[in-house]
GROMACS .gro file of C-alpha atoms in nm:
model
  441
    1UNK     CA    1   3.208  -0.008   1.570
    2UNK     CA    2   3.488  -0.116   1.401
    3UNK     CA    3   3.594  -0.169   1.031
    4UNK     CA    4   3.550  -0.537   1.026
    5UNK     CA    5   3.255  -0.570   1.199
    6UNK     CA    6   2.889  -0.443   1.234
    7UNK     CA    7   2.687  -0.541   1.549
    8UNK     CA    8   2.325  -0.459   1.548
    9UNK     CA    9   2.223  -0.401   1.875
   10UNK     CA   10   1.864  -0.557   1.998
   11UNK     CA   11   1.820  -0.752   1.642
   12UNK     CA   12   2.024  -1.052   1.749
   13UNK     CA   13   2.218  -1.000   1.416
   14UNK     CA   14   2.567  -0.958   1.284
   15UNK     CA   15   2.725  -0.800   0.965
   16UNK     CA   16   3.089  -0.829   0.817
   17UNK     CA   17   3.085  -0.440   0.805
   18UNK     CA   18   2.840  -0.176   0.730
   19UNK     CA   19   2.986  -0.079   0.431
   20UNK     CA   20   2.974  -0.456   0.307
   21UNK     CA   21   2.578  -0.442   0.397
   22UNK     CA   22   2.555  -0.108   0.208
   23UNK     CA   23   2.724  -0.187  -0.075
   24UNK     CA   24   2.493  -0.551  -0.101
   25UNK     CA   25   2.166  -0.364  -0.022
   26UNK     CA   26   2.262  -0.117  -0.298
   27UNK     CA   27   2.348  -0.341  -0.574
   28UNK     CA   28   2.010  -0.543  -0.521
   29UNK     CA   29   1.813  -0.205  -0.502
   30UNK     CA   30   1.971  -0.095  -0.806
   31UNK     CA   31   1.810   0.111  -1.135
   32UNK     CA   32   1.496   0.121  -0.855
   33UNK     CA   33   1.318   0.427  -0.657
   34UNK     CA   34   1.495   0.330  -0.364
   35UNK     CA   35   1.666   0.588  -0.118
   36UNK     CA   36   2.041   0.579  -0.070
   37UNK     CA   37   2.121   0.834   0.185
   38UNK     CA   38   1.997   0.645   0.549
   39UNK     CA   39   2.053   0.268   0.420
   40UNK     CA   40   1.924   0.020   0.711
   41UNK     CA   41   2.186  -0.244   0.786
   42UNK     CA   42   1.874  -0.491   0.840
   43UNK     CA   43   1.554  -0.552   0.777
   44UNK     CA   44   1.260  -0.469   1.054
   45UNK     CA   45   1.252  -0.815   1.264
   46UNK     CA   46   0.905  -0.876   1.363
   47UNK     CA   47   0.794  -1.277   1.556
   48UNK     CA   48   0.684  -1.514   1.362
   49UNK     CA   49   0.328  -1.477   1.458
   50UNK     CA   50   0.281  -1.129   1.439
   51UNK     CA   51   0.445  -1.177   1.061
   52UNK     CA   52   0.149  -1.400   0.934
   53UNK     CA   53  -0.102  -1.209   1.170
   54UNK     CA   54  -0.042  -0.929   0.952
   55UNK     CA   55  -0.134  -1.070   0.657
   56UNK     CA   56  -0.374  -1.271   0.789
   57UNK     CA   57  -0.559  -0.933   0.936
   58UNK     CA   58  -0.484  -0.757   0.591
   59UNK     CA   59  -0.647  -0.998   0.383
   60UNK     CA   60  -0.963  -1.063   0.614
   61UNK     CA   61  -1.065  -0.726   0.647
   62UNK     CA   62  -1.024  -0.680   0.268
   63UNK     CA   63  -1.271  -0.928   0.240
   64UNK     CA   64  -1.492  -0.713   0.447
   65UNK     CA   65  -1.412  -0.386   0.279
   66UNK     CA   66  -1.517  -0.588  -0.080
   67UNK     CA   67  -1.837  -0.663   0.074
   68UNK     CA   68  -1.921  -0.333   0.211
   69UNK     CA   69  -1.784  -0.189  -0.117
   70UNK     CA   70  -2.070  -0.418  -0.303
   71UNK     CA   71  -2.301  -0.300  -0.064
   72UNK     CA   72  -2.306  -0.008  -0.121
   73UNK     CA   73  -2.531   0.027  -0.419
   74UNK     CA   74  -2.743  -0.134  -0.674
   75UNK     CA   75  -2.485  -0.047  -0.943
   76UNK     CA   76  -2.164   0.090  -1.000
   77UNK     CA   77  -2.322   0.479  -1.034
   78UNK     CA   78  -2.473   0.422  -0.701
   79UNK     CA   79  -2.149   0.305  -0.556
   80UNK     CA   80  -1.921   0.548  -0.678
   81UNK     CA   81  -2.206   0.845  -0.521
   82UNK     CA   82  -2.188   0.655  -0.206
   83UNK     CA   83  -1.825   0.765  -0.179
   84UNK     CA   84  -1.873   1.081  -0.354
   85UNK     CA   85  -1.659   0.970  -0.605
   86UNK     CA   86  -1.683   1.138  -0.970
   87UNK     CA   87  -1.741   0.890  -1.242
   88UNK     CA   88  -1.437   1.081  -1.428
   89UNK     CA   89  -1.160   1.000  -1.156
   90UNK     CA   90  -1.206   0.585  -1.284
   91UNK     CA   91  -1.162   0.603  -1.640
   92UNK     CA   92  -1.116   0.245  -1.688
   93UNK     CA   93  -1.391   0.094  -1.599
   94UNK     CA   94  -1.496  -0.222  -1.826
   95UNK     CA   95  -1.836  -0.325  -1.914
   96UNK     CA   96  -1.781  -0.685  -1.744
   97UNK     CA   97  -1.930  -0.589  -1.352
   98UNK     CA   98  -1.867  -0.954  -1.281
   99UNK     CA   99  -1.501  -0.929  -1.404
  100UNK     CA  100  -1.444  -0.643  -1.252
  101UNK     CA  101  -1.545  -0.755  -0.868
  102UNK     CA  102  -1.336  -1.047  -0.942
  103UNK     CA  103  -1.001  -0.854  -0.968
  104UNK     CA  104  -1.096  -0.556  -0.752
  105UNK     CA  105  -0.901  -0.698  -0.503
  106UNK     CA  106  -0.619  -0.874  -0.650
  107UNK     CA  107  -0.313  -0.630  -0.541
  108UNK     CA  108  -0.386  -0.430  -0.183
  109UNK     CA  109  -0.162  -0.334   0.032
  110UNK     CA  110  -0.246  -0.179   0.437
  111UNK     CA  111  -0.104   0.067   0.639
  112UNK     CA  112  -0.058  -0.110   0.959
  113UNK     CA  113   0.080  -0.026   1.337
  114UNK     CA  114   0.176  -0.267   1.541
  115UNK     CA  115   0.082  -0.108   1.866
  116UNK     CA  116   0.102  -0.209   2.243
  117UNK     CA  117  -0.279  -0.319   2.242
  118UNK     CA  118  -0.220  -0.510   1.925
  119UNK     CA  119  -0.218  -0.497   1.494
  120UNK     CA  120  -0.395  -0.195   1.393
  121UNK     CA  121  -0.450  -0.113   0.953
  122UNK     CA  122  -0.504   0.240   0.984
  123UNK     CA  123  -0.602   0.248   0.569
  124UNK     CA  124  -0.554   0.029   0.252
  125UNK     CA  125  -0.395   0.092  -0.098
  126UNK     CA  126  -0.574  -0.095  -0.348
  127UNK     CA  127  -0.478  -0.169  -0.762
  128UNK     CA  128  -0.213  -0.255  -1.000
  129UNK     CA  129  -0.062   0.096  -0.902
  130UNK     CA  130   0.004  -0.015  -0.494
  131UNK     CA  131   0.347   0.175  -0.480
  132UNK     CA  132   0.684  -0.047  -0.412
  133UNK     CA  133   0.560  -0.374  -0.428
  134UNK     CA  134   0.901  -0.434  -0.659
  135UNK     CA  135   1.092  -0.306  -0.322
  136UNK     CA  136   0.918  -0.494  -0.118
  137UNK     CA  137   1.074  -0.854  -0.309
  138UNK     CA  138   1.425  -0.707  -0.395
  139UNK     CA  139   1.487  -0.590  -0.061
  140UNK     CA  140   1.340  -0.935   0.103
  141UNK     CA  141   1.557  -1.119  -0.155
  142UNK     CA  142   1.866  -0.899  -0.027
  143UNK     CA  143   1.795  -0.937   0.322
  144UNK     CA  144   1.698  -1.317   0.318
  145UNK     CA  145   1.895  -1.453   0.040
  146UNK     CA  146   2.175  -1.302   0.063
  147UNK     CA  147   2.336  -0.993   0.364
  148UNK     CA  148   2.191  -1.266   0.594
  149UNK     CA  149   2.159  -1.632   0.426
  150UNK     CA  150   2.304  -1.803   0.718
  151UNK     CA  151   2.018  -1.721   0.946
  152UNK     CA  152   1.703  -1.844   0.954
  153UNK     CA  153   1.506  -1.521   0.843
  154UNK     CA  154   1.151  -1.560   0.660
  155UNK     CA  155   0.966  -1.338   0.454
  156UNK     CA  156   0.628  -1.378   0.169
  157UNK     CA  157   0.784  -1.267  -0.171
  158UNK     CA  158   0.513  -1.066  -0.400
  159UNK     CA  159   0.648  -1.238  -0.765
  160UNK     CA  160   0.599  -1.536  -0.606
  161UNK     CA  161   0.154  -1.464  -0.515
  162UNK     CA  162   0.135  -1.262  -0.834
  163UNK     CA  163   0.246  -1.527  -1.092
  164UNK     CA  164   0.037  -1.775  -0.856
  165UNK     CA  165  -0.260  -1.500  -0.908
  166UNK     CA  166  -0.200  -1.512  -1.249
  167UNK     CA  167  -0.185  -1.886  -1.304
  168UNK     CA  168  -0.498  -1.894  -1.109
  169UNK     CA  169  -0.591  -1.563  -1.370
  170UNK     CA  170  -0.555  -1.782  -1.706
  171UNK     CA  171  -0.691  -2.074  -1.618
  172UNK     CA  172  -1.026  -1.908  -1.481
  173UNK     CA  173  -1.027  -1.737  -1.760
  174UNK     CA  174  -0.927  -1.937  -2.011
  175UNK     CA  175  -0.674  -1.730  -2.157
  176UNK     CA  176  -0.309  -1.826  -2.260
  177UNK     CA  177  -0.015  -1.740  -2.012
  178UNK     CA  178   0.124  -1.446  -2.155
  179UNK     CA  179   0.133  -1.153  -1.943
  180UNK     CA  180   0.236  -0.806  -1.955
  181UNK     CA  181   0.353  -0.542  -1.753
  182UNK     CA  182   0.222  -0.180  -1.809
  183UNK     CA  183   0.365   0.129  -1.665
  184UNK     CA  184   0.639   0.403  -1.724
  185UNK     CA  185   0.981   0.457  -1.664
  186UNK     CA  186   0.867   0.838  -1.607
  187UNK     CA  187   0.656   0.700  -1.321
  188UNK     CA  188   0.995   0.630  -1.117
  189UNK     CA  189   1.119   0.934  -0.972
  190UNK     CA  190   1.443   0.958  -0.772
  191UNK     CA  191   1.631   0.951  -1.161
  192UNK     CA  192   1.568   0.623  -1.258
  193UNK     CA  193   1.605   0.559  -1.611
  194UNK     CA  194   1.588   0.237  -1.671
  195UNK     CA  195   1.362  -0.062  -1.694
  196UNK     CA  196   1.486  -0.284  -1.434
  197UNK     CA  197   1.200  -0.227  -1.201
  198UNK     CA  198   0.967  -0.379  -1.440
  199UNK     CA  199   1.247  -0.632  -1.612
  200UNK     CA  200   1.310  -0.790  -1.268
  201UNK     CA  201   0.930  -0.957  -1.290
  202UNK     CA  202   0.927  -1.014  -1.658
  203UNK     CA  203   1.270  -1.256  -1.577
  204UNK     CA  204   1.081  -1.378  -1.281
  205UNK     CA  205   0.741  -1.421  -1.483
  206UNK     CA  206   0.909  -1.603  -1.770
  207UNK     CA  207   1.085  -1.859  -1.516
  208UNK     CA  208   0.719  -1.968  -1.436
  209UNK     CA  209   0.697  -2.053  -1.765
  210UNK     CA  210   0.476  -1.744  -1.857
  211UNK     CA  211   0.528  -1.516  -2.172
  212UNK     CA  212   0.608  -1.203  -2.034
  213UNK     CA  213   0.666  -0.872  -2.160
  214UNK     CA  214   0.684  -0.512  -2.029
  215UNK     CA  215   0.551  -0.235  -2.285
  216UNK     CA  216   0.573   0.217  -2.220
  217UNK     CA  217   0.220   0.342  -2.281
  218UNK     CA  218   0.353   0.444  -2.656
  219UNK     CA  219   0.414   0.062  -2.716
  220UNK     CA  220   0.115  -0.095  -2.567
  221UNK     CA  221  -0.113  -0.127  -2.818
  222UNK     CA  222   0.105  -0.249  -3.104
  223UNK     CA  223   0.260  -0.510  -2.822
  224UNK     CA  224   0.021  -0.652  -2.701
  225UNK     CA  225  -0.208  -0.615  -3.069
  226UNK     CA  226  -0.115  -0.818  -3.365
  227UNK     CA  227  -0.151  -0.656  -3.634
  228UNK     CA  228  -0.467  -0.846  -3.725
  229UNK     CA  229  -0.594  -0.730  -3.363
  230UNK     CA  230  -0.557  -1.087  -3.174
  231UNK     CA  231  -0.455  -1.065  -2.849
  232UNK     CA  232  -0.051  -1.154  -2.766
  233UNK     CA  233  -0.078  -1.052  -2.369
  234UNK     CA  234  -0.463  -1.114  -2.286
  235UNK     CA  235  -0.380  -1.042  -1.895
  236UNK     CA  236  -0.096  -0.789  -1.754
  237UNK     CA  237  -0.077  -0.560  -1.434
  238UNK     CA  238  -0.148  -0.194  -1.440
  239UNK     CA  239   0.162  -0.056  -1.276
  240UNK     CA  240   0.030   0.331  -1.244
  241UNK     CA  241  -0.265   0.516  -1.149
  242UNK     CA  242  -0.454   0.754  -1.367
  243UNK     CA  243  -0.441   1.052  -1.118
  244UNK     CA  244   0.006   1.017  -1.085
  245UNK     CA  245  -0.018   0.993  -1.453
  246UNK     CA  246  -0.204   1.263  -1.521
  247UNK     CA  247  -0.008   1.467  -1.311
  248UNK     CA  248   0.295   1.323  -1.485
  249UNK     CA  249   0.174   1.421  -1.841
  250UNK     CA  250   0.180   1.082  -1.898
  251UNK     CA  251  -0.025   0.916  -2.199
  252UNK     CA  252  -0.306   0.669  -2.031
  253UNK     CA  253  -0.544   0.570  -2.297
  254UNK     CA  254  -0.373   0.325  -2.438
  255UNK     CA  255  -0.492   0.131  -2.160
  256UNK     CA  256  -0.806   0.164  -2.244
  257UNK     CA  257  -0.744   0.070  -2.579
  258UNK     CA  258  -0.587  -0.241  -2.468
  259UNK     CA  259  -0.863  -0.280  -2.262
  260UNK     CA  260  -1.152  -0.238  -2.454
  261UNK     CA  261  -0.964  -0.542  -2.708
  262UNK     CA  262  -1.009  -0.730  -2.438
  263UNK     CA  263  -0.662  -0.750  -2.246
  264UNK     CA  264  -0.746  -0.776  -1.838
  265UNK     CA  265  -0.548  -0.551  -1.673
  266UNK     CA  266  -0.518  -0.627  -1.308
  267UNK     CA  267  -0.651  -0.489  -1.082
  268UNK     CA  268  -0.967  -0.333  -1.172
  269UNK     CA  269  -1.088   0.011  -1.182
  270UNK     CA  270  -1.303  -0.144  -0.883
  271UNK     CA  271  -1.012  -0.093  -0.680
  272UNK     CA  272  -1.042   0.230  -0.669
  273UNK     CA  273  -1.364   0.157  -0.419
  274UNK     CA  274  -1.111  -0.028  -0.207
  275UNK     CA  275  -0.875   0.244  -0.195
  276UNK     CA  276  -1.105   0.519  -0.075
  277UNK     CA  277  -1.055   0.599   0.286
  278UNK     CA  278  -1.414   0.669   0.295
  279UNK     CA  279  -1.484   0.262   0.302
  280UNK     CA  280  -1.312   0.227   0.596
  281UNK     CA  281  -1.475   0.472   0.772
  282UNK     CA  282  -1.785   0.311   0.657
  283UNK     CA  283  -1.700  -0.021   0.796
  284UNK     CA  284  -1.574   0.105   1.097
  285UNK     CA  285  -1.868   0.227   1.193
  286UNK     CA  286  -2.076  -0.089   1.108
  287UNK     CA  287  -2.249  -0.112   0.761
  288UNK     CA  288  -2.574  -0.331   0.745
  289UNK     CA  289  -2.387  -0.564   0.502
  290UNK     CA  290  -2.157  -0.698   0.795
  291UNK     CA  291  -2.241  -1.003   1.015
  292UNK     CA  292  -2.153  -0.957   1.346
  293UNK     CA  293  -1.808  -1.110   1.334
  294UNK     CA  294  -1.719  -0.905   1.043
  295UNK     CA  295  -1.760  -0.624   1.297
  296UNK     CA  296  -1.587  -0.751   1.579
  297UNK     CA  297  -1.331  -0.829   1.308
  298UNK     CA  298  -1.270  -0.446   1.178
  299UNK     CA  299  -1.311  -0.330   1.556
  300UNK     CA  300  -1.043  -0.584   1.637
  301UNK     CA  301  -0.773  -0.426   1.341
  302UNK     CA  302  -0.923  -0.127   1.208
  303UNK     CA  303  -0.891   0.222   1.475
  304UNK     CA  304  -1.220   0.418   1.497
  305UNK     CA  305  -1.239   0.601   1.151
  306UNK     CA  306  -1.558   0.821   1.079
  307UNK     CA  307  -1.675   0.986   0.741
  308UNK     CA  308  -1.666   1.330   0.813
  309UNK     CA  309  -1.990   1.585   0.811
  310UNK     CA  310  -2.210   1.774   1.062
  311UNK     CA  311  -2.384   1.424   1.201
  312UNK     CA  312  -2.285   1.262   1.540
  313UNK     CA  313  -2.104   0.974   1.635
  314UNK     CA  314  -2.047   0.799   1.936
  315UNK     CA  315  -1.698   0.713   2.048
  316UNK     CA  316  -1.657   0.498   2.345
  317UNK     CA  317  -1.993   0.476   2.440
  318UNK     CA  318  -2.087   0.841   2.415
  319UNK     CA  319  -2.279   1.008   2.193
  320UNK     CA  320  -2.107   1.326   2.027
  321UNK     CA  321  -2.139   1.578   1.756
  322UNK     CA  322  -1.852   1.499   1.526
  323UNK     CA  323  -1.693   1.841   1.515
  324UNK     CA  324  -1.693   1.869   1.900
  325UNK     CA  325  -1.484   1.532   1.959
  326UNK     CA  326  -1.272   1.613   1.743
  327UNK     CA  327  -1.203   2.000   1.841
  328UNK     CA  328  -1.192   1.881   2.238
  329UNK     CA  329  -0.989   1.583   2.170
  330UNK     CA  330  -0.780   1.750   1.931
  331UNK     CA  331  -0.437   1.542   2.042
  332UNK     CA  332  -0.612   1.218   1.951
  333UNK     CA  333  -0.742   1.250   1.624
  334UNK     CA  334  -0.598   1.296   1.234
  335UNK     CA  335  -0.758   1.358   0.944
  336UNK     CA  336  -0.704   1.194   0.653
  337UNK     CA  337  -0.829   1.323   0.238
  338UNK     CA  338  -1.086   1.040   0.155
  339UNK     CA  339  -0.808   0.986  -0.177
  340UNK     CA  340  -0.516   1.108  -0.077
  341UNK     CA  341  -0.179   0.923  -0.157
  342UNK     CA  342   0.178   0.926  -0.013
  343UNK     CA  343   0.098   1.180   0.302
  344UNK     CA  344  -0.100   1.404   0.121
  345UNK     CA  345  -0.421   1.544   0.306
  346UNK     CA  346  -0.327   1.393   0.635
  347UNK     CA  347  -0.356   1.668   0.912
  348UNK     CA  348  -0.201   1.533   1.267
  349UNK     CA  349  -0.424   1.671   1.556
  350UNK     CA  350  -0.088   1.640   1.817
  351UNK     CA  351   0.126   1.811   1.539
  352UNK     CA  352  -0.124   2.086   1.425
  353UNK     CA  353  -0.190   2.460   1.594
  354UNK     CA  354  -0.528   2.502   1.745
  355UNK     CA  355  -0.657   2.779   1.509
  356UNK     CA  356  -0.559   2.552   1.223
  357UNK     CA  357  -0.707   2.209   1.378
  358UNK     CA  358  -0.986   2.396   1.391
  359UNK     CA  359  -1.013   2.556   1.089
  360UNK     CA  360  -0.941   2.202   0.959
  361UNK     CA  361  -1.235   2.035   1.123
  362UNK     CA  362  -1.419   2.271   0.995
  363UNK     CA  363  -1.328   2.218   0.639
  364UNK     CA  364  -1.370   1.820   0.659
  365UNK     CA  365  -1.715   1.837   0.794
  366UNK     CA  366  -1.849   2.127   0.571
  367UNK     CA  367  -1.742   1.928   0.248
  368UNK     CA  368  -1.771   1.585   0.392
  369UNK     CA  369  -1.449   1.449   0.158
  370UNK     CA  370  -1.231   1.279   0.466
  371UNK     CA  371  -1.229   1.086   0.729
  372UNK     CA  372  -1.152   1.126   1.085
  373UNK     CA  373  -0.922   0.848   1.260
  374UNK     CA  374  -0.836   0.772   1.626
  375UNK     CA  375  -0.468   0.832   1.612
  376UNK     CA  376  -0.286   0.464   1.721
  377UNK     CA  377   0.146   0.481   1.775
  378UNK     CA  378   0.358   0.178   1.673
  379UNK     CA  379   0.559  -0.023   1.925
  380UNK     CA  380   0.929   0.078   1.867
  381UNK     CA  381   1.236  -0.120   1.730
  382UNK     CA  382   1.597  -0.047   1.704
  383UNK     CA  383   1.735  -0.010   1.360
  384UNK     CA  384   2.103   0.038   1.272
  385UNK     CA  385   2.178   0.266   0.980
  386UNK     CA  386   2.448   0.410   0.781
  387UNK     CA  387   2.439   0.742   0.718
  388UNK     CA  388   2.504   0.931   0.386
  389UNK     CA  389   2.845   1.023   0.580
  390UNK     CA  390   2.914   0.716   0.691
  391UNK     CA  391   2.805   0.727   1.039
  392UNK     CA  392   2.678   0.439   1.190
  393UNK     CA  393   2.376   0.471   1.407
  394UNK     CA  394   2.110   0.317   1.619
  395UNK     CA  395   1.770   0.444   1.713
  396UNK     CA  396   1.415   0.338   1.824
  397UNK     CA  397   1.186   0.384   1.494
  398UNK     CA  398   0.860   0.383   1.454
  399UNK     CA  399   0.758   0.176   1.174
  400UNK     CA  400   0.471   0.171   0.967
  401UNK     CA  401   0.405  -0.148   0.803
  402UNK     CA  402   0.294  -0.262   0.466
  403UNK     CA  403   0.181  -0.596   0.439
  404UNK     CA  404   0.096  -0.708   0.062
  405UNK     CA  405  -0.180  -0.902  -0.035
  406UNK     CA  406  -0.192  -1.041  -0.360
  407UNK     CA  407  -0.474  -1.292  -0.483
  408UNK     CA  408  -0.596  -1.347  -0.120
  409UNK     CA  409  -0.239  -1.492  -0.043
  410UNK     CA  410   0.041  -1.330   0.162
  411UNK     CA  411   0.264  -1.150  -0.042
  412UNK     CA  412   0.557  -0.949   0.164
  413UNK     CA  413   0.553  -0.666   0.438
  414UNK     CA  414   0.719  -0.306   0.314
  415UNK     CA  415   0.835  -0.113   0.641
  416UNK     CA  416   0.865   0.276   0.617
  417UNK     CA  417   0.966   0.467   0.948
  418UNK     CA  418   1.202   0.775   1.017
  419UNK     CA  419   1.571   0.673   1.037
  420UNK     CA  420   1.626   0.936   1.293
  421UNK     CA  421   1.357   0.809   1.504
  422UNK     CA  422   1.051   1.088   1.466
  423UNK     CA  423   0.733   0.972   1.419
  424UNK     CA  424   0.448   1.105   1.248
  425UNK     CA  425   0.306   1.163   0.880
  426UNK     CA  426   0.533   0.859   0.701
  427UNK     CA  427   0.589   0.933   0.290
  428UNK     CA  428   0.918   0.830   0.123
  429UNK     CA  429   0.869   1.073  -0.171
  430UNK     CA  430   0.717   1.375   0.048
  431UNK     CA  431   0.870   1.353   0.355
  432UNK     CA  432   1.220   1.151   0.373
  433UNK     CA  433   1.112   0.853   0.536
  434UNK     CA  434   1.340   0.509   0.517
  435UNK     CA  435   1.225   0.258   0.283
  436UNK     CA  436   1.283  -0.110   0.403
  437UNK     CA  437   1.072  -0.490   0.494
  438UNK     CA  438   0.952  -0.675   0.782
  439UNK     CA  439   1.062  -1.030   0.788
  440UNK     CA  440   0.999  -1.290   1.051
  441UNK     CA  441   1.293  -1.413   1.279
   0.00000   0.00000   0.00000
């Protein structure tokens, strides 16, 4: 490799120099949660076709998972017991049911594999609080707009669907177009301390001719309240989750102050439904709600996924108790928390001991609070990194892939994968993983 010039072997692309990527990709991921020891020296090429598959698959079988979610009850109570969820966990919940099944799924976001026998979404974040959806456009704007401008690289930008969503937003509603943004520089991590990562939308928002403002949870109510009460922002995002927060010591009911004046933070404390793992597991195994290409659909994108308990199942065309497959087929299987986030609860059957496997299973079916998943691998590509020395290297990762949804319209694809090549559990935060984006070539 030489000073001058970076080659990228098996992408088809060509830099100036790594450092000249690094120090580009850098300056756009600035004052962000963004990694900068392994920096990629391009984004994750994927064809065309399997691009828009991606979010076409994400964004059908969230129309499935709405359904099922619907269908699960008479009423919200009897919804949230389907899942086992405690009423408690979804603070925010507004009175307006209709409202709320509106914008349940308004911001999602899938964990997909592209594997050898096709696209595979092996779960789905759901809510305002879907984690690096800000990455996901800065680092398509780097890649597309500007380390690689002269070539002919495509990619779905999230500002652009969300001030689409929330054009469509105001005018179903009949609100004015002021929006804000809600969330908390504490919520960053990685010693981020300023506002950028919520400035960077408010510019964007305000170009599209919205009134756009971001507020800390101390400021929310007396931004977006008048003094006489009126509402200044009567829509805005929720860019947190009560459960980080919490953890975080972080302040959340001024949201539902803000809320209960009427504001309509998107997405909806439906959402939460959405996000459970415990829906997919549901609609994997066929819930009376689906028609019958709703379940050729999720069989088509979705790997087998089963609520876990002392029942049986049957997996490819025989009938089992649940605890047996998974203790004799031990290699193929994972479990996964029915609510965990960022790699938490996620047990590897090919990366776990026997005694603890079992002891494992065990748990899961006793308390019935995960789900168990046919373990799918992602097709590998060659990425070219820098190193925090300055090595350049090349390996085969093993992405996992994020494609964004936002208002039923295609909205980006994060990429997350091991610089070094593993594979396995993938968290930025937990366990080191590379953040980066797909983008069509």
């Amino acid at each position: 490799m030489s000073a001058t010039s970076c080659e990228l072997p098996g992408t088809g692309l060509a830099a100036p120099s790594a450092q000249h990527v690094r120090e580009r990709l850098l300056y756009g991921m600035r004052d962000v949660p963004f990694p900068p020891g392994a920096v990629p020296l391009h984004p994750v090429l994927l064809p065309r076709s399997v691009y828009e598959e991606l979010h076409a698959a994400a964004a059908r079988v969230l129309q499935v998972l709405v359904k099922v979610a619907h269908g699960l009850g008479g009423d919200r109570a009897e919804r949230l017991a389907a899942l086992s969820v405690d009423p408690a966990e979804c603070p925010l919940f507004t009175s307006d049911e209709a409202w709320e099944w509106r914008y349940a799924a308004a911001i999602a976001r899938p964990d997909a594999f592209v594997t050898p026998d096709g696209i595979r979404l092996i779960e789905y974040n759901a809510g305002g609080g879907v984690g690096a959806v800000v990455q996901t456009q800065l680092l398509a704007d780097a890649w597309v707009d500007d380390v690689y401008a002269d070539r002919s690289l495509f990619a779905h930008r999230p500002f652009r669907a969300r001030a689409d969503m929330f054009e469509a937003m105001c005018a179903r509603e009949g609100t004015a177009r002021a929006v804000v943004l809600q969330g908390s520089v504490a919520d960053l991590v990685r010693g981020v301390s300023s506002t950028r990562y919520f400035d960077v939308e408010v510019d964007y928002l305000r170009s599209r001719g919205f009134d756009a403002a971001f507020f800390e949870p101390e400021d929310l109510v007396e931004g977006v309240l008048s003094p006489t009460g009126e509402l200044r922002y009567p829509v805005g995002l929720r860019h947190f989750t009560v459960q980080e927060w919490t953890e975080l010591g972080v302040d959340w009911t001024p949201v539902g102050e803000v809320l209960e004046a009427g504001c309509q933070l998107v997405s909806s404390e439906t959402s939460s439904l959405l996000f459970n793992k415990k829906l997919l597991g549901i609609a994997s195994e066929g819930h009376p709600s689906m028609t019958p290409e709703e379940r050729r659909l999720v069989d088509r994108y979705v790997p087998w996924t089963r609520v876990t308990g002392d029942r049986e199942v049957v997996h490819r065309g025989r009938r089992w108790p649940l605890e047996d497959l998974l203790l004799e087929r031990q290699e193929e299987f994972l479990l996964k928390g029915a609510t965990g986030m960022k790699g938490e609860q996620v047990t590897m059957g090919r990366d776990t001991d026997r005694e603890t496997w079992r002891a494992e299973v065990r748990r899961a079916v006793q308390r019935e609070d995960c789900v168990a998943q046919q373990r799918v691998e992602s097709v590998r590509r060659p990425m070219t990194t820098q190193g925090a020395d300055g090595e350049v290297y090349t390996t085969q990762v093993a992405p996992v892939l994020g494609p964004v949804v936002i208002g039923g319209a295609p909205a980006g694809c994060l990429a997350r994968y091991f610089a070094d090549g593993q594979d396995g559990v993938i968290s930025v935060e937990r366990h080191g993983a590379a953040q980066n984006v797909a983008v069509a070539a």
